[in-house]
XYZ file of C-alpha atoms in Angstrom:
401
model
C -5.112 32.784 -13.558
C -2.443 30.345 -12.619
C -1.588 26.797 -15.285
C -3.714 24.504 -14.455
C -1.471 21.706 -12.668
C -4.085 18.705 -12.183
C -7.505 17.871 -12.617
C -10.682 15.508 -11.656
C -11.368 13.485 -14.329
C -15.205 12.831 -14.937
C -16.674 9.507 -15.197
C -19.775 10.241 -17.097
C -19.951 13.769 -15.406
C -17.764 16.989 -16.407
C -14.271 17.190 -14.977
C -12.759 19.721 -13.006
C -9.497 21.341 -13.760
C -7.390 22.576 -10.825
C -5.285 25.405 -11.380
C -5.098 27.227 -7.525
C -2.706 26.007 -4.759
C -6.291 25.584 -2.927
C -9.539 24.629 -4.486
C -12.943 24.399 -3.061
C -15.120 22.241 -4.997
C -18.862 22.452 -4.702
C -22.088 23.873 -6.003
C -21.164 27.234 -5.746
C -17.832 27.453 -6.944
C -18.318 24.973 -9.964
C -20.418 25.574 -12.778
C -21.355 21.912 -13.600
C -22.117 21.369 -9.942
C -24.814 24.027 -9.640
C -27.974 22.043 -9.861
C -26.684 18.872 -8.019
C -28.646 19.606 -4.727
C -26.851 16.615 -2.692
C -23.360 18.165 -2.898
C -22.420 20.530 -0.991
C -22.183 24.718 -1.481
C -18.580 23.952 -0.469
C -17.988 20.194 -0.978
C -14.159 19.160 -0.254
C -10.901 21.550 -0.511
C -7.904 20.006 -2.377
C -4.858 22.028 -1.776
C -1.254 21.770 -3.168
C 1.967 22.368 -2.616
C 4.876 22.098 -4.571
C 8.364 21.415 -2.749
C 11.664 21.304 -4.211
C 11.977 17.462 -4.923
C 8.430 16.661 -5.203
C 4.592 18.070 -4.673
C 1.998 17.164 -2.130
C -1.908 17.296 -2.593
C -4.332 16.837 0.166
C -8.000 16.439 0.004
C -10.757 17.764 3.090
C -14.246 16.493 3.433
C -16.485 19.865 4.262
C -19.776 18.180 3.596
C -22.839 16.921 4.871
C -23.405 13.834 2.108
C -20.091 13.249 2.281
C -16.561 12.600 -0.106
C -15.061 9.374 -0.437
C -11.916 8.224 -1.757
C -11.198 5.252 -3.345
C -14.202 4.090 -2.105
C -13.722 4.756 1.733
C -15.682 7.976 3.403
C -13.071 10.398 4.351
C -13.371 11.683 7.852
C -15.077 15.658 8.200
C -12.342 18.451 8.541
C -9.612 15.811 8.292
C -7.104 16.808 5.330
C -6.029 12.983 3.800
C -3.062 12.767 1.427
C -4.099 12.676 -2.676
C -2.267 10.667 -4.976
C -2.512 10.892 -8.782
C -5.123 8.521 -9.918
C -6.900 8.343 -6.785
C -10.370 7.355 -7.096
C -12.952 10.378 -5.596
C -16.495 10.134 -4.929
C -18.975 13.021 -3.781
C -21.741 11.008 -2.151
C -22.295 7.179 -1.950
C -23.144 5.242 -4.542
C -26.564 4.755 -4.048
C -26.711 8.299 -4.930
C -28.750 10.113 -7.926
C -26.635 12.404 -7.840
C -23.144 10.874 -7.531
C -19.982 12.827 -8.954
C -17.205 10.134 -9.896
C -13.771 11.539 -10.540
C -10.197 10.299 -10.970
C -7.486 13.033 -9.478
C -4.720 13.264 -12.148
C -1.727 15.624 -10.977
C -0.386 16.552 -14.581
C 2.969 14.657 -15.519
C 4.153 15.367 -19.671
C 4.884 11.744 -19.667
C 1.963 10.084 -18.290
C -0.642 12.769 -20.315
C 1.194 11.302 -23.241
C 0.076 7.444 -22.436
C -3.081 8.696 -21.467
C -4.194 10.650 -24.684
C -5.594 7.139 -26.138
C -7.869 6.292 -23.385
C -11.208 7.633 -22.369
C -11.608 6.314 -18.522
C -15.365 5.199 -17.566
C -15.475 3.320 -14.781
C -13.606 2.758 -11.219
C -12.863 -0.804 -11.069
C -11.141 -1.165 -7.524
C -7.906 -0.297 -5.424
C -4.641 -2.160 -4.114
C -1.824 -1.127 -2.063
C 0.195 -0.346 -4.870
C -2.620 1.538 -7.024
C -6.074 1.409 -8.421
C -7.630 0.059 -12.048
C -9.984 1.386 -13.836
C -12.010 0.305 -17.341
C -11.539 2.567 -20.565
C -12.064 2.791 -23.941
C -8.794 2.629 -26.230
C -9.525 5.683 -28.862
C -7.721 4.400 -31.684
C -9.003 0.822 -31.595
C -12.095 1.065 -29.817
C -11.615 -2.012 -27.596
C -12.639 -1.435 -24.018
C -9.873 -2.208 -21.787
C -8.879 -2.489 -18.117
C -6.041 -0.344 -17.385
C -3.802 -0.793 -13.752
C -1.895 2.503 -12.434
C 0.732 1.477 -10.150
C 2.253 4.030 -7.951
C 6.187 3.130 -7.996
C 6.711 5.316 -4.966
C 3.898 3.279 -3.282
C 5.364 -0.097 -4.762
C 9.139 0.915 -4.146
C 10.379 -2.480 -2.701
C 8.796 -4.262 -5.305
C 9.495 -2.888 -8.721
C 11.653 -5.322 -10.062
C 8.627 -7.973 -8.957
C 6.583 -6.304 -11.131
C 8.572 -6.149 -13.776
C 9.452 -9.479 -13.788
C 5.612 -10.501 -13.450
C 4.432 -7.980 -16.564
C 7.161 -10.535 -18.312
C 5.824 -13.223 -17.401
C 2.515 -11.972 -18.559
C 3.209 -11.398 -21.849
C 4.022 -14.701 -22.297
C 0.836 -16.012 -21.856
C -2.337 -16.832 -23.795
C -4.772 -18.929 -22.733
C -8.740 -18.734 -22.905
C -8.970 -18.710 -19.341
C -6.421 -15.892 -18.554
C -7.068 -12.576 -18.665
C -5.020 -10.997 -21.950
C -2.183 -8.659 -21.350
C -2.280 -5.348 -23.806
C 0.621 -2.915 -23.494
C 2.935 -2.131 -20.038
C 4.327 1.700 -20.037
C 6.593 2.788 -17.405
C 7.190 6.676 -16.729
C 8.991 8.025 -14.021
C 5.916 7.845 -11.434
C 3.694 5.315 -12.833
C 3.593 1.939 -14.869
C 0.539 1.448 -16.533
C -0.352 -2.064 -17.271
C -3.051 -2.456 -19.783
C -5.061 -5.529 -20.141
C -8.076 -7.103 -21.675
C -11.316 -5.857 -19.882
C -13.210 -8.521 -18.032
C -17.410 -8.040 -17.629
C -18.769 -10.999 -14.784
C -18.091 -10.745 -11.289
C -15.371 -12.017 -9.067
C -15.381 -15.131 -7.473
C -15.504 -13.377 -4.202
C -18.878 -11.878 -4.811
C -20.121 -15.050 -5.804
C -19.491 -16.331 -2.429
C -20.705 -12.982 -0.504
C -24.076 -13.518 -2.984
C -27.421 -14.105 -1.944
C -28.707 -13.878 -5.416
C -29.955 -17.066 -7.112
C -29.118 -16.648 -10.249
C -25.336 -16.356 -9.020
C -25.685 -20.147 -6.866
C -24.589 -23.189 -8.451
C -25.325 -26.794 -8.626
C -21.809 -29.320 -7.594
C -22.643 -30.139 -11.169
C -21.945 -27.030 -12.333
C -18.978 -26.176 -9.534
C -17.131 -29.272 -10.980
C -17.580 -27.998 -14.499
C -15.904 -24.531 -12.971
C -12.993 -26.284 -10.789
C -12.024 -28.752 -13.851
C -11.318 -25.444 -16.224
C -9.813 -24.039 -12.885
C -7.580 -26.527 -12.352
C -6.812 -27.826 -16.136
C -5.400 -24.057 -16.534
C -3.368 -24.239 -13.498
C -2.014 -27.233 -14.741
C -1.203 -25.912 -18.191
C 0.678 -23.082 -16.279
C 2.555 -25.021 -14.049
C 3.919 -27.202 -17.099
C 5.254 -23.618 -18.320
C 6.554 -23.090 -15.238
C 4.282 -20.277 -14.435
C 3.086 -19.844 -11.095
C 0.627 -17.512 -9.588
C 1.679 -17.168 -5.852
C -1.914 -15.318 -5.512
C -4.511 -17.474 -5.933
C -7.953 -16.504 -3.965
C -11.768 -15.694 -5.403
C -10.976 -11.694 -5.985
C -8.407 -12.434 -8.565
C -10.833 -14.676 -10.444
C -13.750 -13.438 -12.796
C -16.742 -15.880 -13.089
C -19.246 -15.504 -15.982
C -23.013 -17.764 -14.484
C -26.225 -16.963 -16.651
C -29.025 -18.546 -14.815
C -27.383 -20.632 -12.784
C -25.012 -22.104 -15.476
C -21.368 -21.287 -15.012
C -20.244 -20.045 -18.604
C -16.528 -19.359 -18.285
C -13.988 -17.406 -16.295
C -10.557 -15.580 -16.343
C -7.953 -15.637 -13.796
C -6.228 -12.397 -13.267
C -3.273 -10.603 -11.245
C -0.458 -12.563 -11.714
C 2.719 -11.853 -9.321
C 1.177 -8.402 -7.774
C -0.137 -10.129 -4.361
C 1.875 -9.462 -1.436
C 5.147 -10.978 -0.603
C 5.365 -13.436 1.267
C 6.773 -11.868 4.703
C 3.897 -9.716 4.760
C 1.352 -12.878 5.204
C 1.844 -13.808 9.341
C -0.086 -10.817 10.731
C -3.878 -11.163 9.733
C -6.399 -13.434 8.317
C -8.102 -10.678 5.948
C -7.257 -10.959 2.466
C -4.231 -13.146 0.913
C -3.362 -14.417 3.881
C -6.605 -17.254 4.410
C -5.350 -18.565 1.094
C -1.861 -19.366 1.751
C -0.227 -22.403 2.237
C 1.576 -23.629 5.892
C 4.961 -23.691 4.389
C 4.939 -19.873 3.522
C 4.101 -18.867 6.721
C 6.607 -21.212 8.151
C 9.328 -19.488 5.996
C 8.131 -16.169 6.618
C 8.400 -17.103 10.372
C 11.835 -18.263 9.814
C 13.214 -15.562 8.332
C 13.184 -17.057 4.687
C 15.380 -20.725 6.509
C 12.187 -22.905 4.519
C 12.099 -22.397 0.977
C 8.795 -23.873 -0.508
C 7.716 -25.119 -3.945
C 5.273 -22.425 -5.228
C 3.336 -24.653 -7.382
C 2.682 -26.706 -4.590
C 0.910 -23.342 -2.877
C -0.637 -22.546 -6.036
C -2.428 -26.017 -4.931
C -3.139 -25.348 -1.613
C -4.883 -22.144 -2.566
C -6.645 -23.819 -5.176
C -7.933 -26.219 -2.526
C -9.340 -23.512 0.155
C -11.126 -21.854 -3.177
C -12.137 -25.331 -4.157
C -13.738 -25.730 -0.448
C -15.614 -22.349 -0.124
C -16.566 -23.207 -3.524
C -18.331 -26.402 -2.452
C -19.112 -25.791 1.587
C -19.574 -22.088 1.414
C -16.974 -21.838 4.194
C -13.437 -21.907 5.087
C -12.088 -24.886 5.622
C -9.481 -23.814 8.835
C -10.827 -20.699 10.465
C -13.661 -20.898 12.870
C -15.076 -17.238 13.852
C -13.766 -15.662 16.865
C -10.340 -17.003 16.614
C -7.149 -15.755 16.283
C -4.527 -16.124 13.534
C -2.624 -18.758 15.716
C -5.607 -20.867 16.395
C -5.546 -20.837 12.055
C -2.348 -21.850 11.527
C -2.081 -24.695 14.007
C -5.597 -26.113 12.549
C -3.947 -25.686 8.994
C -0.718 -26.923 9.576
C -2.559 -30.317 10.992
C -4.858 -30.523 7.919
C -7.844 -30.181 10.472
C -10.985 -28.824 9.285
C -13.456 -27.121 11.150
C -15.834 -29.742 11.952
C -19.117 -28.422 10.025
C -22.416 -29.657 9.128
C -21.464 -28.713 5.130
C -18.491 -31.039 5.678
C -20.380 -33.831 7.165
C -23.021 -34.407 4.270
C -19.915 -33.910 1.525
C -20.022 -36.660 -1.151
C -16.778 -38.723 0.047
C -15.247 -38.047 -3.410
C -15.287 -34.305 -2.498
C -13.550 -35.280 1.051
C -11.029 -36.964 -0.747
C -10.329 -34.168 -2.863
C -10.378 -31.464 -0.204
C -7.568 -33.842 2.170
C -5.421 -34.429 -1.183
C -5.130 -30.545 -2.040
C -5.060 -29.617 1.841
C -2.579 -31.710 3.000
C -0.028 -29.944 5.306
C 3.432 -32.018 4.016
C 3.884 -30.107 0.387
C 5.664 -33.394 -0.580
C 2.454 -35.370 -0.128
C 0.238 -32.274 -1.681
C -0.924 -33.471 -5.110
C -0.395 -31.671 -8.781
C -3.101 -30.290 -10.932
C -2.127 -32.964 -13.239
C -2.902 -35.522 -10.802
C -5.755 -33.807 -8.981
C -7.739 -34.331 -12.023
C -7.391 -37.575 -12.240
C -9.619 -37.780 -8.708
C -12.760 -39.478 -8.826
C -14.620 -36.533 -8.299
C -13.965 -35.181 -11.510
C -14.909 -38.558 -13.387
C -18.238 -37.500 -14.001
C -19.751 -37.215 -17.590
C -18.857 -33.621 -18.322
C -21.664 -31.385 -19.763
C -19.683 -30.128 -22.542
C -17.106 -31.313 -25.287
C -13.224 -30.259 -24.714
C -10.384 -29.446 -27.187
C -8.381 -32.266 -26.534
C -5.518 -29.601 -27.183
C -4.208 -27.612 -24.242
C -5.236 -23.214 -25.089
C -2.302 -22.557 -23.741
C 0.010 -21.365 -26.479
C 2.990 -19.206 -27.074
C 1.978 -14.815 -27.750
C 3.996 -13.223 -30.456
């Protein structure tokens, strides 16, 4: 029998070590999968190669219930490229019978990092890599733990180093805490405090009550929002990636509890933001597509876009749309409507309080010069309302050891 040179970690099912340069996976060639009557006799085929300089590993879908990876259904008969720490799925989540794995090619370096960790749970994917949750053995504190390809992230290494810096640097109630950063040859691993709640995001895709809001309750969220930017920006720490998925919202009932902002420095840069409207790009400010456009000829003040993001959050937050992008239109139509501060004319806009409207035109205003500061953006009459809740005068920002 040949070493075993990878393997598919189980998430709360057995793993699967993979010794052969090609392995079929399914009920009848793995023990553990015998009784699962939704996979398939012969599931998937993961096959490897190893070349002088490096290895390849490629995964094919033979099933009927289908293989997914990293959360997308693979195509039938299709081989699709496998990278270490790829997230892979027999079925679809809704599922009994659902096998969760993570594909781990074996690396001496990286097995030595991992050894502390149990994984349980896939948390979500990036361009650069995926994160999952696990459970530090040796302190027993569940974590969240980022694997970032470097081959995948090649023009952007020194970014990220920079940005795990940065991170260290920080502690504040409202950010999420930074744990450990290992770098091997293939990987850095950046391990950070775990974060239970839901994303921002979701709360906006929801249709559950218990996840909706009152404004009361929105202002309580967008004054912690905001007094955290602001404690930032006086550090001179900028996000450059501020939109709902990189913020984790705790509501109980209705009541917004507390959140953490996440993923600091590891959006996209900024050349990459003229092309589409999914994603980072609906957050970001007129003056970074303008330099993008111009070849990097209009530098911009990044705390300045940290407010203009803020602002479209602060909008969807309130309106439960976007306040420049109308359906059916193109990324042009967008940027000339942002770059005029016009919003889409909207029924949700019309019935706003005016001292929402006047926050909304401070934070969205096209001229960055004119564009407001957290500082001063709490000092609107929107947020002089008698707040729910006592505040440490003192700012939780403070310095880590």
């Amino acid at each position: 029998m040949n070493e075993e040179w990878g393997c598919l970690i189980g998430l709360g099912n057995p793993s699967i070590a993979l010794q052969e340069e090609t392995t079929t996976i399914g009920r009848v060639h793995q023990t553990c999968l015998k009784t699962q009557t939704r996979i398939s006799s012969s599931h998937c085929v993961i096959s490897h190669v190893n070349l002088p300089a490096y290895s390849v590993t490629n995964i094919t879908d033979t099933s009927s219930n289908g293989t997914f990876l990293n959360c997308q259904r693979l195509n039938k008969n299709v081989e699709t490229t496998l990278s270490s720490f790829d997230f892979v799925q027999f079925l679809d989540s809704t599922q009994k019978e659902v096998q969760r794995y993570i594909f781990y090619e074996k690396s001496a370096e990286n097995s030595k990092f991992l050894k502390n960790y149990e994984f349980e749970n896939y948390i979500g994917a990036g361009s650069f890599g995926v994160v999952y949750s696990a459970l530090n053995k040796i302190t027993k504190d569940l974590v969240a733990i980022k694997i970032i390809s470097k081959s995948k992230a090649a023009d952007s290494l020194e970014l990220l180093r920079r940005e795990s810096a940065t991170m260290k640097t920080i502690c504040h109630i409202h950010v999420v805490a930074f744990h450990q950063e290992v770098e091997t040859e293939t990987h850095f691993f950046i391990v950070m405090e775990y974060v239970p709640g839901v994303s921002l995001e979701k709360v906006f895709e929801s249709k559950l009550s218990d996840l909706k809001l009152s404004d009361d309750q929105k202002i309580l969220f967008l004054h912690d929002f905001f007094e955290l930017m602001r404690d930032l920006h006086a550090k001179n720490i900028v996000h450059r990636d501020l939109k709902p998925e990189n913020i984790k919202i705790e509501i109980v009932k209705q009541k917004y509890v507390t959140f953490k902002l996440m993923d600091f420095g590891f959006g996209k840069e900024a050349a990459e933001l003229t092309t589409t409207l999914c994603g980072t790009p609906m957050y970001v400010a007129v003056e970074v597509y303008t330099n993008a456009m111009t070849q990097g000829s209009h530098p911009y003040n990044a705390k300045k876009v940290d407010v203009w993001s803020a602002g479209v959050i602060a909008y969807q937050l309130i309106t439960g749309k976007h306040p420049f992008i109308k359906s059916g239109e193109c990324v042009k139509d967008f940027f000339n409507r942002a770059k005029h501060s016009t919003f889409v004319e909207s029924n949700e806009f019309k019935l706003l309080d005016d001292n929402f409207k006047e926050l909304f035109k401070e934070m969205l205003c096209a001229d960055p010069e004119k564009r407001p500061t957290f500082e001063q953006c709490l000092k609107l009459t929107v947020f002089g309302r008698k707040r729910e809740c006592e505040r440490n005068e003192k700012s939780p920002l403070k310095k880590c050891e």
